């Protein structure tokens, strides 16, 4: 497979993984689409990206840690509770790993955009920055029982920031795929 097609496919997998992470579809207490599936898609996507992008290679470890976390969380919910909800340090560690994963992945996507579709780089960087600030703010809110209007707005805006980044990733993937088609057409015309 061509590099641009592989990058496009990887970015689409990662975008779908993030969408799966955003969706919470529950019947009673059972989550129809557990977050572990979103992290698996992200892991496969970053594994493919790592073949062509050095900065994506370390993301595989973080995605694997987050898959293990979500698996424990899912099993815990199935048996009626959280696995480690009372262990504050572990909860914070998972949030830090998640934040780092997203920040580094969005930076990698912005670098790909800079190389192949520079007009998409700025929206990815802006989305990365907004999402990172909101992620940190929402994490801090977990420790306060007083919910203000600002916190409600933040919790509502955060998924929109992630959707915006997903749209940028799909646009970048489309751009990469169309460049690939143009390259193939030029090669066919030479014969």
mmCIF file of C-alpha atoms in Angstrom:
data_model
loop_
_atom_site.group_PDB
_atom_site.id
_atom_site.type_symbol
_atom_site.label_atom_id
_atom_site.label_comp_id
_atom_site.label_asym_id
_atom_site.label_seq_id
_atom_site.Cartn_x
_atom_site.Cartn_y
_atom_site.Cartn_z
ATOM 1 C CA UNK A 1 0.000 0.000 0.000
ATOM 2 C CA UNK A 2 1.186 3.517 -0.799
ATOM 3 C CA UNK A 3 2.342 5.801 2.028
ATOM 4 C CA UNK A 4 -0.423 8.374 1.482
ATOM 5 C CA UNK A 5 -3.119 5.696 1.393
ATOM 6 C CA UNK A 6 -1.746 4.097 4.552
ATOM 7 C CA UNK A 7 -1.613 7.479 6.321
ATOM 8 C CA UNK A 8 -5.180 8.231 5.199
ATOM 9 C CA UNK A 9 -6.410 4.845 6.414
ATOM 10 C CA UNK A 10 -4.618 5.274 9.750
ATOM 11 C CA UNK A 11 -6.058 8.731 10.329
ATOM 12 C CA UNK A 12 -9.576 7.484 9.544
ATOM 13 C CA UNK A 13 -9.173 4.610 12.035
ATOM 14 C CA UNK A 14 -8.017 7.032 14.711
ATOM 15 C CA UNK A 15 -10.890 9.436 14.014
ATOM 16 C CA UNK A 16 -13.414 6.589 14.255
ATOM 17 C CA UNK A 17 -11.760 5.460 17.482
ATOM 18 C CA UNK A 18 -12.236 8.924 18.978
ATOM 19 C CA UNK A 19 -15.861 8.969 17.845
ATOM 20 C CA UNK A 20 -16.438 5.588 19.517
ATOM 21 C CA UNK A 21 -14.905 6.993 22.709
ATOM 22 C CA UNK A 22 -17.353 9.900 22.637
ATOM 23 C CA UNK A 23 -20.419 7.692 22.187
ATOM 24 C CA UNK A 24 -22.017 6.411 25.363
ATOM 25 C CA UNK A 25 -24.899 4.120 24.443
ATOM 26 C CA UNK A 26 -26.176 2.303 27.503
ATOM 27 C CA UNK A 27 -28.971 -0.146 28.073
ATOM 28 C CA UNK A 28 -29.526 -0.216 31.816
ATOM 29 C CA UNK A 29 -25.944 -0.469 33.108
ATOM 30 C CA UNK A 30 -24.512 -2.247 30.065
ATOM 31 C CA UNK A 31 -22.512 -0.119 27.630
ATOM 32 C CA UNK A 32 -23.292 -1.304 24.085
ATOM 33 C CA UNK A 33 -20.139 0.316 22.719
ATOM 34 C CA UNK A 34 -17.463 0.082 25.437
ATOM 35 C CA UNK A 35 -14.614 2.577 25.260
ATOM 36 C CA UNK A 36 -12.143 -0.276 24.877
ATOM 37 C CA UNK A 37 -13.244 -0.593 21.211
ATOM 38 C CA UNK A 38 -12.385 3.047 20.558
ATOM 39 C CA UNK A 39 -8.954 2.586 22.103
ATOM 40 C CA UNK A 40 -8.373 -0.556 20.021
ATOM 41 C CA UNK A 41 -9.113 1.441 16.850
ATOM 42 C CA UNK A 42 -6.736 4.153 18.049
ATOM 43 C CA UNK A 43 -4.053 1.551 18.786
ATOM 44 C CA UNK A 44 -4.362 0.017 15.305
ATOM 45 C CA UNK A 45 -4.318 3.497 13.761
ATOM 46 C CA UNK A 46 -1.198 4.641 15.593
ATOM 47 C CA UNK A 47 0.541 1.311 14.886
ATOM 48 C CA UNK A 48 0.021 1.974 11.186
ATOM 49 C CA UNK A 49 1.111 5.598 11.545
ATOM 50 C CA UNK A 50 4.264 4.469 13.367
ATOM 51 C CA UNK A 51 5.463 2.725 10.192
ATOM 52 C CA UNK A 52 5.837 6.137 8.542
ATOM 53 C CA UNK A 53 5.946 8.638 11.408
ATOM 54 C CA UNK A 54 8.557 8.301 14.160
ATOM 55 C CA UNK A 55 6.595 10.554 16.526
ATOM 56 C CA UNK A 56 3.709 8.049 16.546
ATOM 57 C CA UNK A 57 5.790 5.049 17.613
ATOM 58 C CA UNK A 58 5.630 5.737 21.372
ATOM 59 C CA UNK A 59 1.850 6.276 21.254
ATOM 60 C CA UNK A 60 1.297 2.526 20.918
ATOM 61 C CA UNK A 61 2.400 1.968 24.520
ATOM 62 C CA UNK A 62 0.041 4.637 25.831
ATOM 63 C CA UNK A 63 -2.868 3.281 23.792
ATOM 64 C CA UNK A 64 -2.172 -0.200 25.148
ATOM 65 C CA UNK A 65 -2.168 1.106 28.737
ATOM 66 C CA UNK A 66 -5.494 2.832 28.083
ATOM 67 C CA UNK A 67 -6.955 -0.364 26.568
ATOM 68 C CA UNK A 68 -5.955 -2.267 29.718
ATOM 69 C CA UNK A 69 -7.497 0.483 31.864
ATOM 70 C CA UNK A 70 -10.769 0.396 29.926
ATOM 71 C CA UNK A 71 -10.858 -3.405 30.099
ATOM 72 C CA UNK A 72 -10.532 -3.290 33.903
ATOM 73 C CA UNK A 73 -13.169 -0.552 34.031
ATOM 74 C CA UNK A 74 -15.554 -2.583 31.865
ATOM 75 C CA UNK A 75 -15.057 -5.741 33.939
ATOM 76 C CA UNK A 76 -15.523 -3.724 37.126
ATOM 77 C CA UNK A 77 -18.815 -2.283 35.876
ATOM 78 C CA UNK A 78 -20.016 -5.743 34.905
ATOM 79 C CA UNK A 79 -19.475 -6.870 38.507
ATOM 80 C CA UNK A 80 -21.141 -3.847 40.040
ATOM 81 C CA UNK A 81 -18.472 -1.277 40.780
ATOM 82 C CA UNK A 82 -15.399 0.625 39.792
ATOM 83 C CA UNK A 83 -12.104 -1.233 39.906
ATOM 84 C CA UNK A 84 -10.010 1.561 41.426
ATOM 85 C CA UNK A 85 -12.260 4.562 41.894
ATOM 86 C CA UNK A 86 -10.840 5.181 45.371
ATOM 87 C CA UNK A 87 -7.226 5.261 44.201
ATOM 88 C CA UNK A 88 -6.806 8.928 43.329
ATOM 89 C CA UNK A 89 -3.206 8.645 42.137
ATOM 90 C CA UNK A 90 -4.085 5.905 39.642
ATOM 91 C CA UNK A 91 -7.097 7.840 38.366
ATOM 92 C CA UNK A 92 -4.938 10.937 37.849
ATOM 93 C CA UNK A 93 -2.263 8.853 36.123
ATOM 94 C CA UNK A 94 -4.844 7.535 33.636
ATOM 95 C CA UNK A 95 -6.006 11.097 32.923
ATOM 96 C CA UNK A 96 -2.439 12.292 32.397
ATOM 97 C CA UNK A 97 -1.730 9.377 30.034
ATOM 98 C CA UNK A 98 -4.940 10.128 28.115
ATOM 99 C CA UNK A 99 -4.088 13.823 27.840
ATOM 100 C CA UNK A 100 -0.566 13.062 26.661
ATOM 101 C CA UNK A 101 -1.824 10.535 24.117
ATOM 102 C CA UNK A 102 -4.299 12.988 22.610
ATOM 103 C CA UNK A 103 -1.839 15.896 22.605
ATOM 104 C CA UNK A 104 0.937 13.861 20.960
ATOM 105 C CA UNK A 105 -1.430 12.243 18.458
ATOM 106 C CA UNK A 106 -2.927 15.594 17.421
ATOM 107 C CA UNK A 107 0.598 16.996 17.063
ATOM 108 C CA UNK A 108 1.530 14.049 14.831
ATOM 109 C CA UNK A 109 -1.607 14.638 12.725
ATOM 110 C CA UNK A 110 -0.722 18.337 12.455
ATOM 111 C CA UNK A 111 2.775 17.401 11.248
ATOM 112 C CA UNK A 112 1.247 15.140 8.591
ATOM 113 C CA UNK A 113 -1.061 17.979 7.583
ATOM 114 C CA UNK A 114 1.897 20.359 7.380
ATOM 115 C CA UNK A 115 3.558 17.996 4.932
ATOM 116 C CA UNK A 116 0.565 17.109 2.732
ATOM 117 C CA UNK A 117 -2.251 19.623 3.371
ATOM 118 C CA UNK A 118 -0.918 22.732 5.156
ATOM 119 C CA UNK A 119 -4.337 24.403 5.278
ATOM 120 C CA UNK A 120 -5.546 21.707 7.715
ATOM 121 C CA UNK A 121 -2.612 22.100 10.134
ATOM 122 C CA UNK A 122 -3.849 25.241 11.917
ATOM 123 C CA UNK A 123 -7.329 23.871 12.711
ATOM 124 C CA UNK A 124 -5.774 20.683 14.100
ATOM 125 C CA UNK A 125 -3.356 22.671 16.284
ATOM 126 C CA UNK A 126 -6.155 24.978 17.474
ATOM 127 C CA UNK A 127 -8.381 21.987 18.209
ATOM 128 C CA UNK A 128 -5.536 20.263 20.038
ATOM 129 C CA UNK A 129 -4.949 23.292 22.233
ATOM 130 C CA UNK A 130 -8.630 23.891 23.001
ATOM 131 C CA UNK A 131 -9.244 20.223 23.712
ATOM 132 C CA UNK A 132 -6.184 19.993 25.988
ATOM 133 C CA UNK A 133 -7.252 23.002 28.070
ATOM 134 C CA UNK A 134 -10.824 21.708 28.348
ATOM 135 C CA UNK A 135 -9.594 18.203 29.217
ATOM 136 C CA UNK A 136 -7.478 19.603 32.064
ATOM 137 C CA UNK A 137 -10.315 21.827 33.275
ATOM 138 C CA UNK A 138 -12.802 18.930 33.231
ATOM 139 C CA UNK A 139 -10.325 16.707 35.089
ATOM 140 C CA UNK A 140 -9.944 19.335 37.804
ATOM 141 C CA UNK A 141 -13.738 19.620 38.061
ATOM 142 C CA UNK A 142 -13.911 16.007 39.197
ATOM 143 C CA UNK A 143 -12.460 17.061 42.536
ATOM 144 C CA UNK A 144 -15.009 19.785 43.239
ATOM 145 C CA UNK A 145 -18.586 19.073 44.146
ATOM 146 C CA UNK A 146 -19.790 22.573 43.348
ATOM 147 C CA UNK A 147 -20.795 22.556 39.685
ATOM 148 C CA UNK A 148 -20.867 26.033 38.205
ATOM 149 C CA UNK A 149 -22.289 27.232 34.905
ATOM 150 C CA UNK A 150 -18.720 27.410 33.564
ATOM 151 C CA UNK A 151 -18.164 23.728 34.300
ATOM 152 C CA UNK A 152 -21.401 22.759 32.556
ATOM 153 C CA UNK A 153 -20.407 24.804 29.505
ATOM 154 C CA UNK A 154 -16.968 23.177 29.516
ATOM 155 C CA UNK A 155 -18.438 19.680 29.676
ATOM 156 C CA UNK A 156 -20.734 20.528 26.749
ATOM 157 C CA UNK A 157 -18.046 22.224 24.615
ATOM 158 C CA UNK A 158 -15.365 19.515 25.027
ATOM 159 C CA UNK A 159 -17.038 16.915 22.756
ATOM 160 C CA UNK A 160 -17.531 19.593 20.089
ATOM 161 C CA UNK A 161 -13.794 20.322 20.150
ATOM 162 C CA UNK A 162 -13.114 16.612 19.655
ATOM 163 C CA UNK A 163 -15.669 16.392 16.835
ATOM 164 C CA UNK A 164 -13.967 19.354 15.156
ATOM 165 C CA UNK A 165 -10.631 17.565 15.309
ATOM 166 C CA UNK A 166 -12.227 14.375 13.921
ATOM 167 C CA UNK A 167 -13.615 16.390 11.007
ATOM 168 C CA UNK A 168 -10.093 17.742 10.373
ATOM 169 C CA UNK A 169 -8.685 14.189 10.475
ATOM 170 C CA UNK A 170 -11.283 12.961 7.977
ATOM 171 C CA UNK A 171 -10.516 15.989 5.747
ATOM 172 C CA UNK A 172 -6.802 15.269 5.939
ATOM 173 C CA UNK A 173 -7.413 11.604 5.105
ATOM 174 C CA UNK A 174 -9.550 12.631 2.132
ATOM 175 C CA UNK A 175 -6.842 15.015 0.950
ATOM 176 C CA UNK A 176 -4.198 12.293 1.226
ATOM 177 C CA UNK A 177 -6.387 9.835 -0.689
ATOM 178 C CA UNK A 178 -7.127 12.383 -3.433
ATOM 179 C CA UNK A 179 -3.419 13.201 -3.791
ATOM 180 C CA UNK A 180 -2.826 9.478 -4.202
ATOM 181 C CA UNK A 181 -5.442 9.317 -6.964
ATOM 182 C CA UNK A 182 -3.848 12.304 -8.711
ATOM 183 C CA UNK A 183 -0.423 10.625 -8.522
ATOM 184 C CA UNK A 184 -1.857 7.422 -10.035
ATOM 185 C CA UNK A 185 -3.546 9.410 -12.837
ATOM 186 C CA UNK A 186 -0.266 11.162 -13.669
ATOM 187 C CA UNK A 187 1.571 7.826 -13.786
ATOM 188 C CA UNK A 188 -1.121 6.335 -16.051
ATOM 189 C CA UNK A 189 -0.889 9.369 -18.372
ATOM 190 C CA UNK A 190 2.876 8.847 -18.756
ATOM 191 C CA UNK A 191 2.302 5.415 -20.321
#
